[in-house]
Short mmCIF file of C-alpha atoms in Angstrom, two decimals:
data_model
loop_
_atom_site.label_atom_id
_atom_site.label_comp_id
_atom_site.label_asym_id
_atom_site.label_seq_id
_atom_site.Cartn_x
_atom_site.Cartn_y
_atom_site.Cartn_z
CA MET A 1 11.01 -41.62 -28.15
CA THR A 2 8.99 -40.08 -25.42
CA ALA A 3 7.86 -36.49 -25.76
CA MET A 4 8.36 -34.23 -22.78
CA PRO A 5 5.10 -33.15 -21.20
CA ASP A 6 3.86 -29.71 -22.12
CA SER A 7 4.45 -27.29 -19.24
CA THR A 8 0.86 -26.07 -19.46
CA THR A 9 -0.44 -29.54 -18.60
CA THR A 10 1.36 -29.61 -15.26
CA ARG A 11 -1.12 -29.83 -12.41
CA MET A 12 -1.53 -26.87 -10.14
CA PRO A 13 -0.46 -27.63 -6.55
CA LYS A 14 -3.36 -27.97 -4.12
CA SER A 15 -1.95 -25.20 -1.97
CA LEU A 16 -2.23 -22.81 -4.93
CA ILE A 17 -5.81 -23.94 -5.52
CA PHE A 18 -6.51 -22.97 -1.89
CA VAL A 19 -4.90 -19.56 -2.57
CA LEU A 20 -7.13 -19.02 -5.61
CA VAL A 21 -10.25 -20.00 -3.66
CA LEU A 22 -9.24 -17.55 -0.94
CA ALA A 23 -8.63 -14.82 -3.54
CA GLY A 24 -12.07 -15.49 -5.00
CA ALA A 25 -13.64 -15.24 -1.54
CA HIS A 26 -11.85 -11.94 -0.96
CA ALA A 27 -13.13 -10.71 -4.32
CA LEU A 28 -16.69 -11.44 -3.21
CA GLY A 29 -16.01 -9.65 0.07
CA ASN A 30 -14.67 -6.62 -1.79
CA VAL A 31 -17.76 -6.47 -3.99
CA PHE A 32 -20.01 -6.66 -0.95
CA GLY A 33 -17.87 -4.16 1.00
CA GLY A 34 -18.03 -1.57 -1.78
CA TRP A 35 -21.78 -1.95 -2.00
CA ALA A 36 -22.16 -1.79 1.80
CA VAL A 37 -20.28 1.52 2.07
CA ILE A 38 -22.48 3.18 -0.55
CA ASP A 39 -25.67 1.69 0.89
CA GLU A 40 -24.88 2.67 4.49
CA ASN A 41 -23.91 6.21 3.49
CA GLN A 42 -27.09 6.61 1.43
CA SER A 43 -29.23 5.18 4.23
CA LYS A 44 -27.80 7.67 6.73
CA LEU A 45 -28.40 10.55 4.31
CA ASP A 46 -32.00 9.40 3.69
CA HIS A 47 -32.68 9.42 7.44
CA GLY A 48 -31.16 12.84 8.03
CA GLN A 49 -28.05 11.54 9.80
CA ASP A 50 -24.45 12.40 9.19
CA PRO A 51 -22.92 10.04 6.62
CA LEU A 52 -19.95 7.83 7.44
CA MET A 53 -17.85 9.83 4.97
CA PRO A 54 -18.49 12.30 2.17
CA MET A 55 -20.39 10.64 -0.67
CA ALA A 56 -17.55 11.25 -3.16
CA MET A 57 -15.15 9.43 -0.84
CA ALA A 58 -17.65 6.58 -0.42
CA TRP A 59 -17.90 6.19 -4.19
CA PHE A 60 -14.11 6.30 -4.51
CA LEU A 61 -13.77 3.59 -1.87
CA ALA A 62 -16.48 1.47 -3.51
CA LEU A 63 -14.88 1.79 -6.95
CA PHE A 64 -11.50 0.89 -5.46
CA CYS A 65 -13.02 -2.22 -3.83
CA TRP A 66 -14.75 -3.23 -7.06
CA GLY A 67 -11.56 -2.70 -9.08
CA LEU A 68 -9.61 -4.82 -6.60
CA ALA A 69 -12.28 -7.51 -6.84
CA ALA A 70 -12.06 -7.48 -10.65
CA LEU A 71 -8.30 -7.79 -10.44
CA GLN A 72 -8.56 -10.75 -8.07
CA VAL A 73 -11.09 -12.48 -10.32
CA ALA A 74 -8.78 -11.90 -13.30
CA CYS A 75 -5.96 -13.54 -11.34
CA VAL A 76 -8.11 -16.55 -10.50
CA VAL A 77 -9.16 -16.93 -14.14
CA GLN A 78 -5.66 -16.41 -15.58
CA ALA A 79 -3.72 -18.48 -13.03
CA ARG A 80 -3.98 -21.63 -15.13
CA GLY A 81 -1.99 -19.83 -17.85
CA ARG A 82 0.94 -19.58 -15.43
CA ARG A 83 1.54 -15.91 -16.10
CA LEU A 84 4.11 -14.22 -13.89
CA TRP A 85 1.98 -11.09 -13.43
CA VAL A 86 -0.69 -13.24 -11.73
CA ARG A 87 1.77 -14.16 -8.99
CA VAL A 88 2.80 -10.53 -8.48
CA VAL A 89 -0.80 -9.29 -8.32
CA LEU A 90 -1.75 -12.10 -5.93
CA ILE A 91 1.14 -11.17 -3.65
CA VAL A 92 0.02 -7.52 -3.57
CA CYS A 93 -3.69 -8.33 -3.09
CA LEU A 94 -3.03 -10.94 -0.42
CA SER A 95 -0.71 -8.50 1.37
CA PHE A 96 -3.54 -5.96 1.59
CA ALA A 97 -6.01 -8.63 2.70
CA ALA A 98 -3.64 -10.10 5.29
CA LEU A 99 -2.80 -6.68 6.70
CA GLY A 100 -6.47 -5.75 6.92
CA MET A 101 -7.41 -8.99 8.63
CA VAL A 102 -4.51 -8.75 11.09
CA PHE A 103 -5.72 -5.25 12.01
CA ALA A 104 -9.30 -6.55 12.29
CA SER A 105 -8.29 -9.38 14.62
CA LEU A 106 -6.10 -7.09 16.73
CA GLY A 107 -8.87 -4.49 16.82
CA SER A 108 -11.33 -7.06 18.05
CA LEU A 109 -8.90 -8.07 20.80
CA VAL A 110 -8.40 -4.45 21.87
CA ALA A 111 -12.16 -3.88 21.88
CA GLY A 112 -12.57 -6.81 24.27
CA ALA A 113 -14.55 -8.97 21.84
CA PRO A 114 -12.03 -11.30 20.19
CA SER A 115 -13.12 -12.45 16.74
CA LEU A 116 -12.11 -16.01 15.95
CA PRO A 117 -13.19 -15.73 12.28
CA ALA A 118 -11.01 -12.62 11.81
CA PHE A 119 -8.05 -14.43 13.37
CA LEU A 120 -8.58 -17.54 11.21
CA VAL A 121 -8.91 -15.52 7.99
CA ALA A 122 -5.80 -13.52 8.90
CA PHE A 123 -3.92 -16.78 9.45
CA ALA A 124 -5.21 -18.18 6.12
CA ASP A 125 -4.20 -14.96 4.33
CA LEU A 126 -0.70 -15.11 5.78
CA ALA A 127 -0.38 -18.79 4.80
CA ALA A 128 -1.61 -17.99 1.29
CA LEU A 129 0.81 -15.09 0.99
CA TRP A 130 3.66 -17.34 2.14
CA THR A 131 2.65 -19.98 -0.44
CA VAL A 132 2.43 -17.58 -3.40
CA SER A 133 5.60 -15.66 -2.56
CA GLY A 134 7.52 -18.81 -1.66
CA GLU A 135 8.99 -21.63 -3.66
CA THR A 136 5.63 -23.19 -4.59
CA GLY A 137 4.38 -20.02 -6.25
CA ARG A 138 7.73 -19.25 -7.83
CA ARG A 139 8.05 -22.75 -9.29
CA TYR A 140 4.49 -22.87 -10.65
CA PHE A 141 4.30 -19.39 -12.13
CA SER A 142 7.82 -19.29 -13.59
CA VAL A 143 7.40 -22.27 -15.93
CA ARG A 144 6.66 -21.14 -19.45
CA ALA A 145 4.92 -23.04 -22.19
CA PRO A 146 6.96 -23.68 -25.33
CA ALA A 147 6.68 -21.11 -28.09
CA PRO A 148 3.98 -21.79 -30.69
CA GLY A 149 5.26 -24.10 -33.41
CA VAL A 150 8.11 -25.50 -31.30
CA THR A 151 7.91 -29.23 -30.75
CA THR A 152 9.50 -30.92 -27.79
CA THR A 153 11.03 -34.34 -28.32
#
């Protein structure tokens, strides 16, 4: 008799590994972005200039960025457990990232200085969003491990 393989030992598709690497990179960008807003606002205040935004709003934005980064890191760490909530959170986070990068690439075009990196990251975000929300993500994150104590034969 051959035992069926445990669903938790199934290998993660390489396309989902790419998505998790991209989510980790966005998490780093969110950490840096939150810090940059606070630092730039404080620098302008220290030099007697008008800040980019009120300091309370800058802290709110920074805390939002850091919370989003923590959520993305949690998704990357928990993805191996094949939890359904990871897929949902990745879809939401990648939607925000893709939308932001599409606006950044379009903004650079309108400004007359097209940004190839912004376009490439926007394309990668859209591909990652398509992967997670499509059949690959659905198939990987919907498989559940057997209940504790249940043996498969």
